[in-house]
XYZ file of C-alpha atoms in Angstrom:
387
model
C 123.568 109.849 146.019
C 121.581 108.744 142.687
C 119.038 112.778 142.777
C 122.823 113.499 142.947
C 123.818 111.410 140.450
C 120.101 111.989 138.059
C 121.190 115.796 138.119
C 124.060 115.014 135.740
C 122.649 113.085 133.686
C 120.890 113.690 130.986
C 117.422 112.463 129.867
C 117.388 109.010 128.607
C 116.900 109.205 124.692
C 112.943 109.473 123.071
C 113.837 107.849 119.451
C 113.562 104.427 119.541
C 116.342 100.849 119.166
C 115.214 101.083 114.878
C 116.153 105.176 115.037
C 119.705 104.522 116.733
C 120.853 101.966 114.515
C 119.160 104.441 111.510
C 121.451 106.471 112.694
C 124.420 104.879 113.136
C 123.659 103.257 109.640
C 124.267 106.909 108.129
C 127.271 107.578 109.613
C 128.422 104.283 108.592
C 127.871 104.736 105.154
C 127.916 108.839 104.637
C 131.624 108.992 105.608
C 132.724 106.224 104.127
C 132.192 107.012 100.833
C 132.798 110.607 101.732
C 136.258 109.228 102.672
C 136.472 107.401 99.524
C 135.292 110.424 97.070
C 137.488 112.944 98.815
C 140.864 110.272 98.163
C 139.901 109.533 95.060
C 139.749 113.283 93.875
C 142.325 114.329 95.715
C 145.348 110.597 96.208
C 148.249 111.914 99.376
C 146.372 114.881 100.539
C 144.426 115.213 103.035
C 140.604 114.172 101.628
C 138.769 114.130 105.142
C 139.397 116.598 108.444
C 138.117 114.985 112.052
C 135.130 117.448 112.581
C 133.590 116.253 109.511
C 132.505 112.941 112.082
C 131.106 115.524 113.786
C 128.782 116.601 111.381
C 127.259 112.966 110.415
C 126.334 113.045 114.091
C 123.759 116.024 113.937
C 123.009 115.098 109.423
C 122.568 111.046 110.193
C 121.304 111.435 113.647
C 120.405 115.082 114.526
C 118.443 115.697 110.278
C 115.628 118.147 111.419
C 117.823 119.645 113.308
C 117.740 123.610 112.237
C 122.098 123.648 112.684
C 121.842 120.163 110.413
C 120.923 121.551 107.257
C 123.040 121.873 104.836
C 123.485 125.515 104.202
C 124.475 125.300 107.773
C 126.731 122.652 107.611
C 128.405 123.435 104.109
C 128.602 127.811 105.278
C 129.515 127.007 109.274
C 131.996 124.672 108.979
C 133.649 126.741 105.457
C 133.697 130.612 106.916
C 134.972 128.847 110.388
C 137.813 127.635 108.497
C 138.209 131.075 106.884
C 138.170 132.041 110.517
C 140.516 130.225 111.650
C 142.830 130.533 108.903
C 142.755 134.356 108.880
C 143.944 133.664 113.020
C 146.689 132.139 111.874
C 147.756 134.591 109.429
C 147.559 137.023 110.854
C 148.134 136.647 114.728
C 150.130 133.650 114.779
C 153.164 134.631 114.810
C 152.322 137.206 117.908
C 149.701 135.514 120.021
C 149.867 132.453 122.769
C 149.136 128.683 121.336
C 146.180 129.649 124.004
C 144.701 132.151 122.822
C 145.185 131.907 119.181
C 143.112 128.859 119.506
C 140.363 130.406 121.704
C 140.299 133.062 119.435
C 139.496 131.676 116.140
C 136.763 129.514 117.579
C 135.164 133.192 118.859
C 135.122 134.683 115.509
C 134.364 131.827 113.703
C 130.761 131.777 116.613
C 130.473 134.841 115.261
C 130.867 134.303 111.596
C 128.374 131.629 111.807
C 125.359 133.980 113.636
C 126.476 136.589 111.044
C 125.560 134.084 107.881
C 123.040 132.476 110.055
C 124.501 129.460 109.302
C 125.457 127.730 113.096
C 127.036 124.347 113.257
C 128.196 123.334 115.690
C 131.640 120.819 114.539
C 132.596 124.781 112.731
C 134.298 125.414 116.709
C 136.375 122.334 116.246
C 137.163 122.744 111.851
C 138.596 126.492 112.713
C 140.308 124.790 115.753
C 142.013 122.546 113.381
C 142.700 125.096 110.946
C 145.132 126.785 113.820
C 145.985 123.541 115.784
C 146.274 121.278 113.118
C 150.055 120.813 111.661
C 152.131 122.023 109.205
C 149.888 120.284 107.294
C 146.819 121.716 107.531
C 148.622 125.074 107.979
C 151.155 124.852 104.322
C 147.702 124.629 102.519
C 146.336 127.579 103.754
C 142.862 129.469 103.019
C 142.337 125.396 100.647
C 142.036 123.945 103.558
C 138.393 124.879 103.926
C 137.774 126.540 100.323
C 138.536 123.114 98.987
C 139.403 120.071 102.682
C 136.139 121.423 104.317
C 134.135 122.406 101.504
C 134.329 119.723 99.232
C 134.383 117.141 102.167
C 131.106 118.571 104.045
C 129.133 118.829 100.665
C 129.559 115.286 99.562
C 129.127 114.600 103.491
C 125.636 116.739 102.709
C 124.275 114.999 99.333
C 124.625 111.597 101.422
C 122.632 112.937 103.874
C 120.514 113.765 101.558
C 120.363 110.436 99.094
C 119.983 108.153 102.570
C 117.525 110.704 105.073
C 115.449 110.062 102.620
C 115.485 106.979 101.585
C 114.870 105.796 105.649
C 112.092 108.034 105.897
C 113.388 111.787 107.445
C 112.886 114.608 105.257
C 115.793 116.418 104.369
C 116.348 119.265 104.158
C 114.064 120.146 106.993
C 113.306 123.352 105.042
C 110.976 125.547 107.453
C 106.808 125.120 106.212
C 104.548 127.714 106.448
C 102.543 128.074 109.548
C 99.116 127.253 109.038
C 98.104 127.641 104.805
C 94.638 128.173 105.185
C 93.694 125.523 101.803
C 90.632 128.379 101.293
C 93.566 130.949 99.870
C 92.149 133.915 102.730
C 93.127 135.384 105.509
C 91.319 133.810 108.168
C 93.466 131.790 110.938
C 92.852 128.332 109.984
C 89.797 127.055 112.974
C 92.952 124.936 115.310
C 94.689 128.409 116.011
C 91.102 130.778 116.421
C 91.282 129.319 119.916
C 94.346 127.724 120.653
C 97.870 129.219 121.240
C 98.706 131.508 117.731
C 101.924 131.264 115.188
C 102.910 134.660 116.987
C 102.530 134.095 120.303
C 105.685 130.617 119.692
C 107.243 133.682 118.163
C 107.051 135.672 120.688
C 108.023 133.258 123.312
C 110.537 131.786 121.500
C 112.461 135.762 121.303
C 111.562 136.207 124.959
C 113.223 132.956 125.768
C 116.704 134.500 123.613
C 118.837 130.924 123.094
C 119.166 128.644 120.471
C 117.026 125.913 120.045
C 118.101 122.353 117.931
C 114.890 121.833 116.890
C 112.951 124.202 114.222
C 110.085 126.303 114.346
C 107.742 124.370 112.500
C 108.567 121.201 114.967
C 108.237 122.682 118.076
C 103.877 123.617 117.193
C 103.468 120.742 115.920
C 105.005 119.100 119.525
C 102.384 122.101 121.898
C 99.422 120.679 118.903
C 99.671 117.459 119.416
C 100.207 117.761 123.395
C 97.480 119.477 123.476
C 95.638 116.435 121.234
C 96.483 114.380 124.175
C 95.812 116.197 127.294
C 91.904 116.181 125.438
C 92.264 113.471 124.584
C 92.912 112.502 129.169
C 90.072 114.466 130.315
C 87.302 113.596 128.211
C 88.190 110.005 126.984
C 89.154 108.381 124.165
C 86.819 108.029 120.456
C 88.222 106.546 118.155
C 87.399 106.427 114.507
C 85.616 103.024 114.959
C 83.276 104.319 117.097
C 82.205 107.629 115.243
C 82.475 106.199 111.169
C 80.425 105.392 108.697
C 80.506 101.668 107.374
C 78.094 101.029 105.111
C 79.062 103.232 102.226
C 78.656 103.014 99.281
C 81.904 103.235 96.832
C 83.335 102.595 93.585
C 86.110 100.907 91.690
C 88.808 101.815 89.475
C 86.703 100.668 86.439
C 83.906 102.025 87.474
C 81.195 104.394 84.631
C 82.130 108.248 85.616
C 78.360 108.606 84.983
C 77.234 105.500 87.115
C 79.408 107.256 90.087
C 77.522 110.421 89.015
C 74.366 108.206 89.850
C 75.413 106.890 92.999
C 76.880 109.888 94.830
C 72.993 111.795 93.157
C 70.824 108.758 94.461
C 73.183 108.563 98.309
C 73.667 112.727 98.892
C 77.173 112.129 98.955
C 80.024 114.185 98.292
C 82.682 111.564 97.260
C 83.778 107.884 97.162
C 86.610 105.293 97.909
C 87.581 103.849 95.140
C 88.787 100.470 96.302
C 90.429 97.287 94.376
C 88.906 93.504 94.493
C 90.769 93.216 97.601
C 88.807 95.629 99.276
C 91.988 98.198 99.927
C 91.891 101.799 99.004
C 93.055 102.712 95.950
C 91.759 106.359 95.470
C 88.648 108.696 96.447
C 86.544 110.623 93.787
C 84.840 113.542 94.331
C 82.343 115.399 93.451
C 85.362 118.456 93.284
C 87.661 115.631 90.735
C 84.439 116.175 88.633
C 84.584 120.234 88.101
C 87.664 119.865 87.204
C 88.447 116.862 84.870
C 85.401 118.143 83.568
C 86.429 121.297 82.342
C 82.868 122.548 84.464
C 84.775 126.118 85.794
C 82.117 128.803 83.412
C 78.517 128.062 85.166
C 76.735 128.785 82.033
C 75.837 125.254 80.338
C 76.890 123.709 83.247
C 74.248 121.289 82.903
C 75.339 120.583 79.043
C 78.846 120.466 79.642
C 78.567 117.784 82.951
C 76.301 115.822 81.087
C 78.737 115.212 78.097
C 81.189 114.409 80.512
C 79.846 111.697 81.992
C 78.810 110.154 78.209
C 80.551 107.629 77.348
C 82.261 108.149 73.904
C 81.246 105.561 72.093
C 85.086 104.283 71.011
C 87.783 101.555 72.475
C 90.436 104.826 72.439
C 90.118 108.142 73.418
C 91.612 110.241 75.153
C 88.769 111.156 77.226
C 87.989 110.400 81.023
C 85.878 107.269 81.137
C 86.411 105.535 84.322
C 86.667 106.947 88.489
C 90.302 105.907 88.061
C 91.581 108.521 85.592
C 89.671 111.375 88.088
C 90.242 109.911 91.735
C 93.184 111.276 93.476
C 95.334 108.254 94.052
C 96.646 107.465 97.460
C 94.269 109.178 99.769
C 94.668 109.733 103.487
C 93.594 107.007 105.612
C 93.425 107.018 109.495
C 92.480 103.257 111.214
C 90.116 101.850 113.016
C 91.436 103.030 116.737
C 92.951 106.521 115.362
C 91.623 108.522 117.844
C 89.609 111.343 116.658
C 91.336 114.649 117.224
C 94.059 113.482 115.084
C 91.594 114.217 113.237
C 90.825 117.478 113.407
C 94.156 119.283 111.777
C 93.766 118.003 108.433
C 90.008 118.445 108.056
C 89.824 122.128 110.054
C 93.258 123.125 108.630
C 94.160 120.834 105.759
C 90.506 120.881 103.747
C 90.072 116.976 103.925
C 86.391 115.932 103.485
C 86.207 113.012 103.750
C 89.417 110.372 105.508
C 88.097 106.436 104.412
C 89.398 104.481 107.441
C 90.888 101.427 107.114
C 91.982 97.791 109.760
C 94.798 96.292 110.756
C 94.769 95.052 107.547
C 95.128 98.060 105.776
C 90.511 96.742 104.066
C 88.722 99.626 103.798
C 85.991 99.560 107.305
C 83.779 102.651 106.170
C 84.499 106.555 106.193
C 84.920 109.650 108.395
C 82.779 113.289 107.296
C 83.862 116.262 108.595
C 80.171 116.368 109.743
C 80.873 112.920 111.840
C 84.181 114.264 113.188
C 82.323 117.317 114.542
C 78.999 116.157 115.982
C 81.424 113.514 118.217
C 83.317 116.320 119.368
C 80.407 118.691 120.259
C 78.586 115.034 121.643
C 81.150 114.497 124.021
C 82.041 117.797 125.330
C 78.356 118.025 125.997
C 78.668 114.678 127.981
C 81.105 116.047 130.046
C 78.765 118.914 130.606
C 75.582 117.084 132.310
C 78.325 114.685 134.006
């Protein structure tokens, strides 16, 4: 009996209880404000339609879904409503109600596919236009073009505000696949040996069904699955195992001349910038010196660099004088227990050369460079082969 039920019951959700409460809170917030605004704009008239409740499930519980994006929601609901009203106007007197309902929903699906705005609640909007009663029928095309459009637009605006405030990217636009940070035609390192975007496109075409997940999210999940498989096979090496601990650092007020001299003396290409609590507030690299020093022209670069590093000697100047004025703020960091395979996409694809490591209190503990990462991955594979 249990095996029989398992075939019919859905798999347990992977969303945490906090995420579930976040989605429910979003629906409460979005529908309440949408209803209040709709009632204010259209007192005494139809101000909220039932399919908007279904739209709220997508926009707040599945904000990354292609079916939940603003154009899908607004376009899908409005186009479906237009199909429902059109079917009612053309065939309302000659077709039986069951066939009319089926025709409205099916033409709505076809229209949403054609306009790339597939949104499941749209089918309910089309049915509402057919069986919604005298008030809906009397409204005619004003039902989708005024009521449905206003409700869905307001809900989408609420979703943009709420999702972004609660840490969910919305609209969840499709990101470009693996842009090369060096602006060349070479594929980024992580896709040169693993699966490529073309492989995923071919499989999706062969699958030939609508997926409720964006292509870039699907690819990211595959990449993370590969990383976990690597950890299981070769063991977990954490950042604490390979990071450099005796690190030369700077403070916000460290002079540019001193910082440059430190980098030259210790032959490093970057300095983490720490506050008095030893928390990372930035990172300054050789590139920052070159960009802020206006050293684009190689001619006379030595003299330009000297002028840039030299103190102006005045109290107020537009010239950068300390590290805090040229550093990159809010740098990407990792924790002591972060597996080093998680750093591979950052360093191989995104162009990071140095990643500061922080402890459980977010205090600076060390730094990992590309050289550290390459050496660690090489040693782990070498040890596996030797065994």
